[in-house]
Short mmCIF file of C-alpha atoms and ligand atoms in Angstrom, two decimals:
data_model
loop_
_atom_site.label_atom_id
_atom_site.label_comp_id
_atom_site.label_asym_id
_atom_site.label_seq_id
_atom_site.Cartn_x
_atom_site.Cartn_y
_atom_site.Cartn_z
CA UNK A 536 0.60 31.80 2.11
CA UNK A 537 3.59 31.40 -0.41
CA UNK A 538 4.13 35.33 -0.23
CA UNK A 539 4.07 35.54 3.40
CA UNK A 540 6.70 32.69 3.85
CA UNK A 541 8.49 34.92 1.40
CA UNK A 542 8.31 37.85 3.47
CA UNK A 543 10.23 35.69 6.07
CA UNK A 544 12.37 33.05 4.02
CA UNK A 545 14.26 34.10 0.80
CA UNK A 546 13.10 32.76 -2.65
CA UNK A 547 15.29 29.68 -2.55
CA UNK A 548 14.38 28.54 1.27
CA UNK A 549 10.96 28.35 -0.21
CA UNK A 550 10.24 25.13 -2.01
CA UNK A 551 6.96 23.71 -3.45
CA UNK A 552 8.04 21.92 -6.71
CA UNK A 553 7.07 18.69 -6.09
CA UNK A 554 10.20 16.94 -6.19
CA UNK A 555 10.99 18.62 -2.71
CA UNK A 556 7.32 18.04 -1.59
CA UNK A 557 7.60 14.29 -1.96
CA UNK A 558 11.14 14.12 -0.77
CA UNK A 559 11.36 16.14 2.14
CA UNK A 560 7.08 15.44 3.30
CA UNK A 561 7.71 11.96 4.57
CA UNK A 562 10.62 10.17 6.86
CA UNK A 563 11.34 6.16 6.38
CA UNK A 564 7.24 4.89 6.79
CA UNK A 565 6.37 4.27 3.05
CA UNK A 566 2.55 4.11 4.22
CA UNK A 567 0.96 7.54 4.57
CA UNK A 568 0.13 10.22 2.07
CA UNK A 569 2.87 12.74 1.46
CA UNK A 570 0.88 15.89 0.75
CA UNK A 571 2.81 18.94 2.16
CA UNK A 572 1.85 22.50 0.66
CA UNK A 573 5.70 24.00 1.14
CA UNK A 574 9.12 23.18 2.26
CA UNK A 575 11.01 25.97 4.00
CA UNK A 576 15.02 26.03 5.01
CA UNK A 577 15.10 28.80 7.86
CA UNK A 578 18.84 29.19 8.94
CA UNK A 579 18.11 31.52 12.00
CA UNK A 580 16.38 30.91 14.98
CA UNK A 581 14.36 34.51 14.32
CA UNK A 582 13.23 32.60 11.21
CA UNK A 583 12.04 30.00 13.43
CA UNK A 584 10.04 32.23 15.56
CA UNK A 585 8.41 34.14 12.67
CA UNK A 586 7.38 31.16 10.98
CA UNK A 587 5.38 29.93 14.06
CA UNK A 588 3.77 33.47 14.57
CA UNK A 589 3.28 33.45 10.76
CA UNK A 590 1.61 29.89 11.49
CA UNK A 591 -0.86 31.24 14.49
CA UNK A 592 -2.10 34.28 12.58
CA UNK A 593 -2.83 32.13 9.45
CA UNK A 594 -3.87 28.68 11.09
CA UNK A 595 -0.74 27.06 9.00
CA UNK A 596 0.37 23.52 10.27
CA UNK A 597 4.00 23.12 10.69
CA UNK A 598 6.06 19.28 10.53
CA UNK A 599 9.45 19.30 11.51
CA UNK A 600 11.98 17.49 9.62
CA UNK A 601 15.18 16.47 10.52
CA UNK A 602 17.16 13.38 8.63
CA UNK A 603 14.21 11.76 8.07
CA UNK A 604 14.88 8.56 9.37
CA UNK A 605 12.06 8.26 11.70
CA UNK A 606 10.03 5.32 11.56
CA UNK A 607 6.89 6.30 13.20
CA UNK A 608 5.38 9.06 10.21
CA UNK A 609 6.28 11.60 12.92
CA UNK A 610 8.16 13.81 10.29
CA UNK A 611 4.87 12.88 7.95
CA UNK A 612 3.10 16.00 5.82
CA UNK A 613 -0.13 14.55 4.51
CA UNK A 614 -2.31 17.50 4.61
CA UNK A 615 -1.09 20.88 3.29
CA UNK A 616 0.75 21.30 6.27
CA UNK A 617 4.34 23.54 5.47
CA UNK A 618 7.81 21.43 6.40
CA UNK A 619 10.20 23.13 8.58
CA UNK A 620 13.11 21.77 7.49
CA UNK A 621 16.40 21.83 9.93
CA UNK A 622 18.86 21.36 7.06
CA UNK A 623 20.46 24.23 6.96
CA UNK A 624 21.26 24.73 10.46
CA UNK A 625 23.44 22.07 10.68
CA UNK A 626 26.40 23.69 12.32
CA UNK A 627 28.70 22.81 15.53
CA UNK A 628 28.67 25.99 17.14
CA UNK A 629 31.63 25.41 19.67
CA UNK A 630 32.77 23.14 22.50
CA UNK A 631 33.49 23.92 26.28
CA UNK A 632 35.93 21.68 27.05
CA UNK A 633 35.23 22.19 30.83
CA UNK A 634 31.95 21.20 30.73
CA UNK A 635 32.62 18.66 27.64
CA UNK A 636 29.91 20.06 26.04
CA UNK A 637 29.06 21.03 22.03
CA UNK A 638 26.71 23.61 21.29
CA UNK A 639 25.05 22.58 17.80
CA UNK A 640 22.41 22.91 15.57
CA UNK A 641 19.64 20.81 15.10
CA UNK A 642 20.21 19.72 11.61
CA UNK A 643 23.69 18.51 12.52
CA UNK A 644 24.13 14.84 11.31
CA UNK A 645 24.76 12.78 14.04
CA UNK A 646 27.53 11.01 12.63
CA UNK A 647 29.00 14.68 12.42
CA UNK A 648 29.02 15.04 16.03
CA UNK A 649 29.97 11.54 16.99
CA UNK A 650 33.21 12.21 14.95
CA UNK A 651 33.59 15.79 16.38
CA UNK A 652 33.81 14.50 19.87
CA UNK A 653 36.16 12.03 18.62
CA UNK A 654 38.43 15.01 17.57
CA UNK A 655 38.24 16.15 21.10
CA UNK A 656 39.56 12.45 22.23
CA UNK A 657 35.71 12.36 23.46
CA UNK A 658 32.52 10.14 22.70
CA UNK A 659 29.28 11.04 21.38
CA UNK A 660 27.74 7.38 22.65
CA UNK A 661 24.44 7.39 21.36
CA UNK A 662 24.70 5.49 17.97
CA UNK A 663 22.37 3.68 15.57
CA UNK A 664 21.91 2.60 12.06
CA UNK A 665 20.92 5.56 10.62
CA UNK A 666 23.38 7.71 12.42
CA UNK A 667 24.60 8.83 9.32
CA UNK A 668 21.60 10.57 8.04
CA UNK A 669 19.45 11.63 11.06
CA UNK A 670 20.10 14.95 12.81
CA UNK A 671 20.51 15.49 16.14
CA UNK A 672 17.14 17.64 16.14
CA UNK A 673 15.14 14.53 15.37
CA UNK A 674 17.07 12.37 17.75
CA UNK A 675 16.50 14.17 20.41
CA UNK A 676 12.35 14.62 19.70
CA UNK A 677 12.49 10.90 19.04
CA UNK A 678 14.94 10.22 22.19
CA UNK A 679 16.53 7.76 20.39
CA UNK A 680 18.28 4.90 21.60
CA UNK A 681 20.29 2.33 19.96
CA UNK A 682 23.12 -0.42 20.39
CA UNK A 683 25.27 1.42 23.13
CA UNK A 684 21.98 2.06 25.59
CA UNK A 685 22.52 -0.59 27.95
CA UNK A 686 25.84 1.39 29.22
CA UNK A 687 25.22 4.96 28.29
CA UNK A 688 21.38 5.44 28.13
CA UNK A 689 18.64 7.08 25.41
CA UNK A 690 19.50 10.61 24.19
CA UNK A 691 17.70 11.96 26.84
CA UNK A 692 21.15 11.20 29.19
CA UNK A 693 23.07 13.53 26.85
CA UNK A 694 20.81 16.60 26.22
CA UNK A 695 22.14 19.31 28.61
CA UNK A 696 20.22 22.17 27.13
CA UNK A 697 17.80 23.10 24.54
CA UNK A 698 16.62 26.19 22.94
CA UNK A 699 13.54 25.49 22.02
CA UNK A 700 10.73 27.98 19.98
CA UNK A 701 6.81 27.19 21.39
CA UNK A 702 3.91 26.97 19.45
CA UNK A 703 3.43 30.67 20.35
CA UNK A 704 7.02 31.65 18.68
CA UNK A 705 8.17 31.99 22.57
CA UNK A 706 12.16 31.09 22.41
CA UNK A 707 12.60 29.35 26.02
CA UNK A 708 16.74 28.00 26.75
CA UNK A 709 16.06 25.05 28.41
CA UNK A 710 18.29 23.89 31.76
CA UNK A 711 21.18 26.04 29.38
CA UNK A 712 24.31 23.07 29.69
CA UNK A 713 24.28 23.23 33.57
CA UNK A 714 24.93 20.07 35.20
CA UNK A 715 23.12 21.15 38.65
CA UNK A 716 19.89 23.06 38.05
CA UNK A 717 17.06 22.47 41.04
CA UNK A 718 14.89 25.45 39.90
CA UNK A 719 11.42 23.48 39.22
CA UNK A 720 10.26 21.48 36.25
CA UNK A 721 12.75 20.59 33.91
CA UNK A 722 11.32 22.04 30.55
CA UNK A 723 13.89 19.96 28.43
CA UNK A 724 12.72 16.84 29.58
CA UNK A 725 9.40 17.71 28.21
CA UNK A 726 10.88 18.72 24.88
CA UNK A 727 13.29 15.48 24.37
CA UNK A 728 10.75 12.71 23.15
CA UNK A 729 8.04 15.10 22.24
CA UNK A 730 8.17 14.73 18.37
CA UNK A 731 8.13 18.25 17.39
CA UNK A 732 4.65 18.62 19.30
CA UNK A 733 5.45 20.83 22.02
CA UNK A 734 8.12 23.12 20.38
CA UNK A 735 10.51 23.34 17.32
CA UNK A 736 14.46 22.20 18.67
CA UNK A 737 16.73 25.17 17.37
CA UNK A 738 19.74 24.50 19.46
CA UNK A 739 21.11 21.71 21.68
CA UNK A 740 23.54 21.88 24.14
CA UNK A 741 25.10 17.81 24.06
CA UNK A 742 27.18 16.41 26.74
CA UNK A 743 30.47 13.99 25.95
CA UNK A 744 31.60 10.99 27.45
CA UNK A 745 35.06 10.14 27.56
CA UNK A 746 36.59 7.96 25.11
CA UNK A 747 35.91 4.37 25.70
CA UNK A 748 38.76 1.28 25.91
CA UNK A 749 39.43 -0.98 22.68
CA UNK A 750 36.14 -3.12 22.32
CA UNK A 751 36.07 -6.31 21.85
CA UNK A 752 33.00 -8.43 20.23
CA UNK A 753 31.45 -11.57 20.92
CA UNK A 754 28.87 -13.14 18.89
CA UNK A 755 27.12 -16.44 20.32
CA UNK A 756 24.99 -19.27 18.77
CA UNK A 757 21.80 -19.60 21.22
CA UNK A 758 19.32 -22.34 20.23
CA UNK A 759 16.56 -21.79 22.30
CA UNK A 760 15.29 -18.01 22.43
CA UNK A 761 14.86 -17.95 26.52
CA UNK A 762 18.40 -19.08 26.75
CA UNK A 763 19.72 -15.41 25.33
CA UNK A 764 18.47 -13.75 28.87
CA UNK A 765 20.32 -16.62 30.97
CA UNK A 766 23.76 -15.62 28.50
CA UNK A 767 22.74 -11.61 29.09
CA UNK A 768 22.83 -12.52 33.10
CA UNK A 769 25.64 -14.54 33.27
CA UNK A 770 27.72 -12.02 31.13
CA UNK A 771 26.64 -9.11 32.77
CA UNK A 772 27.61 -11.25 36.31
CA UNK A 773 31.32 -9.96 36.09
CA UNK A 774 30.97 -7.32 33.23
CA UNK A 775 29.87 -3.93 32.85
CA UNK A 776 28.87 -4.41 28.85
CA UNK A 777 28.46 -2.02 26.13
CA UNK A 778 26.32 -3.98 24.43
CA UNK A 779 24.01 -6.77 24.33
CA UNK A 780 21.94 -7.07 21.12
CA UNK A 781 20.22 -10.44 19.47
CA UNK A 782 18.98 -11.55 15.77
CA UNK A 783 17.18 -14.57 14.53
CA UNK A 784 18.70 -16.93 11.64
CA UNK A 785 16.18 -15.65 9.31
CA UNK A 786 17.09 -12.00 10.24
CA UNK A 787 20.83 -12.94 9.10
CA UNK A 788 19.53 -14.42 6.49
CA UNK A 789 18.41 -11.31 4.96
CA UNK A 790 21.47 -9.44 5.88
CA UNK A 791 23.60 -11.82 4.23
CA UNK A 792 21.58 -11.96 1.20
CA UNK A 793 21.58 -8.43 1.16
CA UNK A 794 25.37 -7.73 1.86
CA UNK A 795 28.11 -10.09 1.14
CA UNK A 796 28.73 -10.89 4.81
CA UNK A 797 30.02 -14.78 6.21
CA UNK A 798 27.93 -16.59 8.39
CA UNK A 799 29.36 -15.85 11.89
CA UNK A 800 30.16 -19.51 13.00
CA UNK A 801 30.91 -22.78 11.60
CA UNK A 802 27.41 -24.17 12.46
CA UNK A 803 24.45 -22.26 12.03
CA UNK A 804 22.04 -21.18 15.29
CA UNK A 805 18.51 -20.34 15.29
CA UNK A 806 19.44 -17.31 17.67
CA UNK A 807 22.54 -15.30 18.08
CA UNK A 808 23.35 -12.91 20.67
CA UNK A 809 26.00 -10.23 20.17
CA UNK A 810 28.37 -9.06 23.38
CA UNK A 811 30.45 -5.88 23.35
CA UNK A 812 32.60 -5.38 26.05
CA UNK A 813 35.63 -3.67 27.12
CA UNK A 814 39.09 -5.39 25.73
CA UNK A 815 40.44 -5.68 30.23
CA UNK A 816 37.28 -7.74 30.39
CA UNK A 817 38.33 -10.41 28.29
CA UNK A 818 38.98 -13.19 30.44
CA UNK A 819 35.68 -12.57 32.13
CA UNK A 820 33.78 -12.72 28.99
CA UNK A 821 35.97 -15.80 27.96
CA UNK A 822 34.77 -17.07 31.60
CA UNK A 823 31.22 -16.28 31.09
CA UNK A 824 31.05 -17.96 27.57
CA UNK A 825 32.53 -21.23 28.54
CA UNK A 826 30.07 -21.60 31.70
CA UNK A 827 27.19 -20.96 28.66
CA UNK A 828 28.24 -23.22 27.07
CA UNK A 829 28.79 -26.09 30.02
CA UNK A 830 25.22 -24.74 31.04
CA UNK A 831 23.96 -26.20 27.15
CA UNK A 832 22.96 -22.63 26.10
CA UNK A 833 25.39 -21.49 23.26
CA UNK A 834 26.99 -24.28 20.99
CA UNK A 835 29.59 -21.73 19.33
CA UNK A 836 30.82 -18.04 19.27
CA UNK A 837 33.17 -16.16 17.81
CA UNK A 838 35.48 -13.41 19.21
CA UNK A 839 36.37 -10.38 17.03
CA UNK A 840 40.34 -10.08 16.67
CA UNK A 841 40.77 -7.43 14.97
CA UNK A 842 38.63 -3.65 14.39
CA UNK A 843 37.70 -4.70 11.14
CA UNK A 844 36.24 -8.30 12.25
CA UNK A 845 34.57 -6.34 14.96
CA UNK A 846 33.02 -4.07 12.31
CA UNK A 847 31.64 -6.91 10.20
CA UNK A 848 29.88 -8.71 13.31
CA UNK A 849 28.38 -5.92 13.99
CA UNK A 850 27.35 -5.64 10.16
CA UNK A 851 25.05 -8.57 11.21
CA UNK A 852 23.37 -6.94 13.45
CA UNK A 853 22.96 -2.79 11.86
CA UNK A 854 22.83 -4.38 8.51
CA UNK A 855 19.16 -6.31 9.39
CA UNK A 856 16.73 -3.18 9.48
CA UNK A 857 18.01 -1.90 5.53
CA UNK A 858 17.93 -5.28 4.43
CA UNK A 859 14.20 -5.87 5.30
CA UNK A 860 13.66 -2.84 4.55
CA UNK A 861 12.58 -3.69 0.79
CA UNK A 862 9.74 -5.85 2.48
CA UNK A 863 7.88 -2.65 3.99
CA UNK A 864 7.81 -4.61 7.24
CA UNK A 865 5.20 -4.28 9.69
CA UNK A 866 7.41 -3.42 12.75
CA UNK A 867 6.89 -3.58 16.14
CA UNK A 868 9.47 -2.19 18.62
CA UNK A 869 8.31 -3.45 21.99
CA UNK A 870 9.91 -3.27 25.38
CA UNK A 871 8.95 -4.69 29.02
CA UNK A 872 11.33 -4.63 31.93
CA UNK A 873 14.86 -7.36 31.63
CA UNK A 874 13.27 -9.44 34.32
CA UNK A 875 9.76 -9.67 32.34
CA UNK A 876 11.70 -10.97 29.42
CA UNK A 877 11.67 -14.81 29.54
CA UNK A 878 7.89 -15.17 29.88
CA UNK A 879 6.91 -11.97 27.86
CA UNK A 880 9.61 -13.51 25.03
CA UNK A 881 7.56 -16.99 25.03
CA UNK A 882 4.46 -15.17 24.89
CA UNK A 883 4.65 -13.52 21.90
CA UNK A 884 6.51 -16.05 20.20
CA UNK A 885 3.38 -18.77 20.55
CA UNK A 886 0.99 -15.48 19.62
CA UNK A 887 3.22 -14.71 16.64
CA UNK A 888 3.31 -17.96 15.20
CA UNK A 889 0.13 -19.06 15.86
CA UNK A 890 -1.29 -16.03 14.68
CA UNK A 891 0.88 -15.51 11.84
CA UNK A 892 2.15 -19.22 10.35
CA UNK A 893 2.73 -18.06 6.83
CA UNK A 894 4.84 -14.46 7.49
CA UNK A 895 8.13 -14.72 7.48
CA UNK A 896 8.73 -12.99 11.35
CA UNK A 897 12.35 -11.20 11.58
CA UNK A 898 13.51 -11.14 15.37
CA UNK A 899 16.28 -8.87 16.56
CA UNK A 900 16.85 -5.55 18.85
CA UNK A 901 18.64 -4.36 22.04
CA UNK A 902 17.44 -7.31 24.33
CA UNK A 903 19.52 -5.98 27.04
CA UNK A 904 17.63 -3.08 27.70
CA UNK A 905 14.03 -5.33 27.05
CA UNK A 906 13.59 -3.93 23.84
CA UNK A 907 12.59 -6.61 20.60
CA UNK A 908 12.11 -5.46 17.26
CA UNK A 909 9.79 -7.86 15.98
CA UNK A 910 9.17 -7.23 12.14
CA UNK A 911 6.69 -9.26 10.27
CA UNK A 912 7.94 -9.10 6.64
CA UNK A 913 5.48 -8.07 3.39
CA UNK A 914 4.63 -10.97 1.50
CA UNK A 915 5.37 -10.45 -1.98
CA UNK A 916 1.81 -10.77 -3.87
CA UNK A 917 0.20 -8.07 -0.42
CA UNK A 918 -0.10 -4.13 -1.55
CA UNK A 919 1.80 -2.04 1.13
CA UNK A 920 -1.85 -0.85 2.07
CA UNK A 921 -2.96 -4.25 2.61
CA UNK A 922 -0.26 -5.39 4.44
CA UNK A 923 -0.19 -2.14 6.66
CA UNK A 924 -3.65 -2.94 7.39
CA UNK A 925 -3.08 -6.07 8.42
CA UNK A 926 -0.39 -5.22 10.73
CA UNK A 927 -3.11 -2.88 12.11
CA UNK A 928 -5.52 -5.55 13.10
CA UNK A 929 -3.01 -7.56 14.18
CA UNK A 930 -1.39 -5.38 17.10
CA UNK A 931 -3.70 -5.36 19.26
CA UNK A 932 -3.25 -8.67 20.02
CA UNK A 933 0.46 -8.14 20.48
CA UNK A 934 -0.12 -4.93 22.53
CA UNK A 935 -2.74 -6.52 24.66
CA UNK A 936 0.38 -9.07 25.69
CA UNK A 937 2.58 -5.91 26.12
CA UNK A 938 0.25 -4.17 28.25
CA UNK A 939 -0.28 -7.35 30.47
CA UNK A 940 3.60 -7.42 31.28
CA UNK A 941 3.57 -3.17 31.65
CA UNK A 942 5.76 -2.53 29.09
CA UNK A 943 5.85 -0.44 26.08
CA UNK A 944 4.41 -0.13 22.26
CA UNK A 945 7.03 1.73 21.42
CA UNK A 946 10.67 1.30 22.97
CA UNK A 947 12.83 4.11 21.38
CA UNK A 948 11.01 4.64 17.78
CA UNK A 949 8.16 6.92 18.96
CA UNK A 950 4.74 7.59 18.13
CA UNK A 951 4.15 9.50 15.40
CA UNK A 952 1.13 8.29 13.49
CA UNK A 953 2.13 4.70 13.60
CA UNK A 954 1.40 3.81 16.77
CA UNK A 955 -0.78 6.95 17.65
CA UNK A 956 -4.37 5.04 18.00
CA UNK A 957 -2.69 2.27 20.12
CA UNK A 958 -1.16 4.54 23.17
CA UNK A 959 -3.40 3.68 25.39
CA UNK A 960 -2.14 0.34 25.42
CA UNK A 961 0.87 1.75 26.93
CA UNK A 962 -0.18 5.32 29.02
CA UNK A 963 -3.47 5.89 30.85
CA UNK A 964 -6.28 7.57 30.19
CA UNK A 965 -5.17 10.25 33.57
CA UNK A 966 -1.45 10.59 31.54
CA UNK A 967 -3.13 11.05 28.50
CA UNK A 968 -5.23 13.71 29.24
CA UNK A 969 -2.38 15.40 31.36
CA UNK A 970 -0.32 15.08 27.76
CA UNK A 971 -3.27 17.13 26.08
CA UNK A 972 -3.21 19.61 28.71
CA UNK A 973 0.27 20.02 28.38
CA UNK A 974 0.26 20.14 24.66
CA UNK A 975 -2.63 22.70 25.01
CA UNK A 976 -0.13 24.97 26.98
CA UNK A 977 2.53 24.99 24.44
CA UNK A 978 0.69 24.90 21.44
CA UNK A 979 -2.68 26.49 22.18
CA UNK A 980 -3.26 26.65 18.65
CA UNK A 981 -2.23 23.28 17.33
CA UNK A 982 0.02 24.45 15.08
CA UNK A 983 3.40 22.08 16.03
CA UNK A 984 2.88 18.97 14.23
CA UNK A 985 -0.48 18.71 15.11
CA UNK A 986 -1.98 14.67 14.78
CA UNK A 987 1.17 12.92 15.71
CA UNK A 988 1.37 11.54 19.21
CA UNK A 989 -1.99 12.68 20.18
CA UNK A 990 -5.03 11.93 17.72
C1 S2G B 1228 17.38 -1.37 15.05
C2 S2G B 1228 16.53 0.32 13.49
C3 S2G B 1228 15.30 0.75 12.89
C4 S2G B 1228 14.42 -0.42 12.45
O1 S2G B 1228 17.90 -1.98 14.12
O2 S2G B 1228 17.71 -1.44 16.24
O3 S2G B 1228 15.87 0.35 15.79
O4 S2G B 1228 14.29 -0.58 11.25
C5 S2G B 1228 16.22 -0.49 14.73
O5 S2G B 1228 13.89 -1.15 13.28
ZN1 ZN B 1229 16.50 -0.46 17.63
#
């Protein structure tokens, strides 16, 4: 198999020491085998194709890998499958100005293009955590969302066209940039979530948005959790916001231990939820917050006056998912519709602590778009495996909650192995077996990432 990758791939795009096995098999889930049988570096999309013809005539399994920051084992090699890693096409290939759109690679960091638009006075608005490792290959097959969704949507609103090569080596250009295309299904759509299941992502066509106005920040103490959806409402009365996340006190406790961050306000909260909004809205949000806290929901907030204040609140919030991240926590990423929140949020807060009373439960996410990151933290003296087997038992209870308030198992970190033998919790049996029939179409021969969505 070696020679025939070398037939396609020079020497050194071929690796199989096992330095590069273990480093470039796996994304950020610590809890699966990493067992691939080759790492390869095409740098063309014809390398692309041959690799998946290669793949069909030999039966090979191939695993995309972009920045490896997925959190699902979706980027996972744990049986002799060969990594296609997107590393070295990691160029900006150019920008129409008139369309306000970059043509790029998939191995582009996303940081990279967020601070390429920003050289065109534009705004890449999709931004997370990890933004400065993952590639814009894996954000688009994870559609990932982040802290700016609640005003500019998941990936998926900023993918104007995809090349894409099929499990068959087929190179299809989906929708190619056009902002008006009524010609049938919409391929891309297909492609942007799909995990590297359906086809490998060897170009992307992203639209801009225009630069946004000076920001301002807002970070409130909330005592009692169903308060934070009265604060989202009455803020979002008057104000178009940018953002509208929330953490728990023990979820800044670990940031704060972790980085050397203050405590946001004077008196400490068991909740806080953190506002973004435009700097003209100011008196609005000044409005909004003094009516919360006549109404007895927030005690205290804080308002960011400068960039650099800004920056540090929001510290608080991007800092929590590296600085749990030494507990291997069991995460859930859950979502149900804004309206569903204040009973689903009760809900799983009596489940969680009745079910759970000695795990130390870290609360946060983008609760203005429904989403909650719950993560129940590793106690020290539990093996990874335990634990991770533990959080498997446990989920169905949580999921069986989710499913009664029609929401979702997995918000905006995908499927991937994690969460693969729960979907049905979340899509039906009819959707499931329309999935397999549209997997069978573009990979008749299972060789795209084969296991991860679909068992
Ligand atoms: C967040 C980041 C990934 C994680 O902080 O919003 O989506 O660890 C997460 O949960
Ligand atoms: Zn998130």
């Amino acid at each position: 198999m070696i020679e025939a990758l070398h037939e396609i791939l020079s020497a050194d795009r071929v690796a199989t020491d096992d330095d590069a096995l273990q480093n470039w098999g796996r994304d950020w889930t610590r809890n699966f085998p990493v067992a691939p049988s080759a790492v390869v570096f095409p740098e063309r999309i014809e390398e692309v194709q041959a690799l998946v013809r290669l793949a069909n005539r030999e039966g090979l399994a191939l695993v995309p890998s972009g920045g490896r920051t997925g959190l699902s084992g979706a980027a996972v090699a744990s049986n002799g499958e060969v990594v296609v890693s997107f590393d070295r096409m990691n160029r900006i290939l150019d920008f129409n100005p008139a369309d306000r759109l970059v043509r790029c690679q998939p191995g582009v960091v996303t940081a990279n293009l967020q601070a390429f638009a920003e050289e065109q006075g534009l705004y890449y608005p999709v931004d997370f955590a990890s933004a400065g490792s993952s590639q814009i290959g894996g954000n688009i097959s994870t559609n990932a969302g982040g802290i700016k969704v609640i005003r500019y949507g998941m990936t998926r609103a900023w993918v104007a066209g995809l090349k894409v090569v099929t499990g068959t080596g087929e190179l299809i250009d989906c929708n190619r940039g056009l902002m008006k295309n009524a010609t049938g299904y919409d391929l891309r759509h297909l492609m942007i979530g799909a995990e590297g299941t359906l086809g490998l992502i060897v170009e992307a066509e992203m639209r801009l948005a225009e630069a946004p106005q000076p920001q301002r920040v807002m970070v409130l103490g909330v005592e009692q959790f169903p308060d934070i959806l009265k604060v989202l409402e009455r803020f979002q009365r008057h104000i178009s916001l940018s953002a509208f996340e929330f953490f728990s006190d023990l979820a800044l406790e670990k940031v704060r231990a972790h980085r050397d961050l203050r405590a946001p306000l004077a008196t400490p909260s068991r909740f806080y939820a953190l506002v973004e909004f435009d700097e003209s809205a100011l008196d609005l949000a000044t409005e909004a917050f003094e009516a919360t806290v006549e109404a007895g929901w927030v005690a205290d907030a804080v308002l960011s006056q400068s960039e650099a204040q800004a920056r540090d609140l929001w510290q608080l919030r991007e800092g929590i998912s590296e600085s749990i991240s030494g507990y291997t926590p069991y995460k859930n990423d859950l979502s149900v519709k804004v309206a569903a929140l204040p009973g689903f949020l009760q809900e799983v807060d009596a489940l969680v602590s009745e079910s759970y009373p000695d795990y130390e439960v870290c609360w946060y996410g983008h609760i203005g778009d429904g989403n909650l990151h719950l993560n129940i933290l590793r106690p020290a003296e539990m093996s990874v495996a335990a634990f991770h087997e533990f959080g498997h038992d446990i989920s169905p209870g949580i999921f069986e909650l989710v499913q009664r308030y029609d929401g979702s198992i997995s918000a905006e970190h995908g499927v991937g192995l994690v969460k693969r033998d729960f979907l049905s919790y979340s899509r039906s049996d009819a959707e499931i077996a329309l999935m397999r029939g549209i997997k069978a179409v573009f990979d008749p021969n299972n060789i795209l990432n084969p296991g991860k969505i679909l068992a």
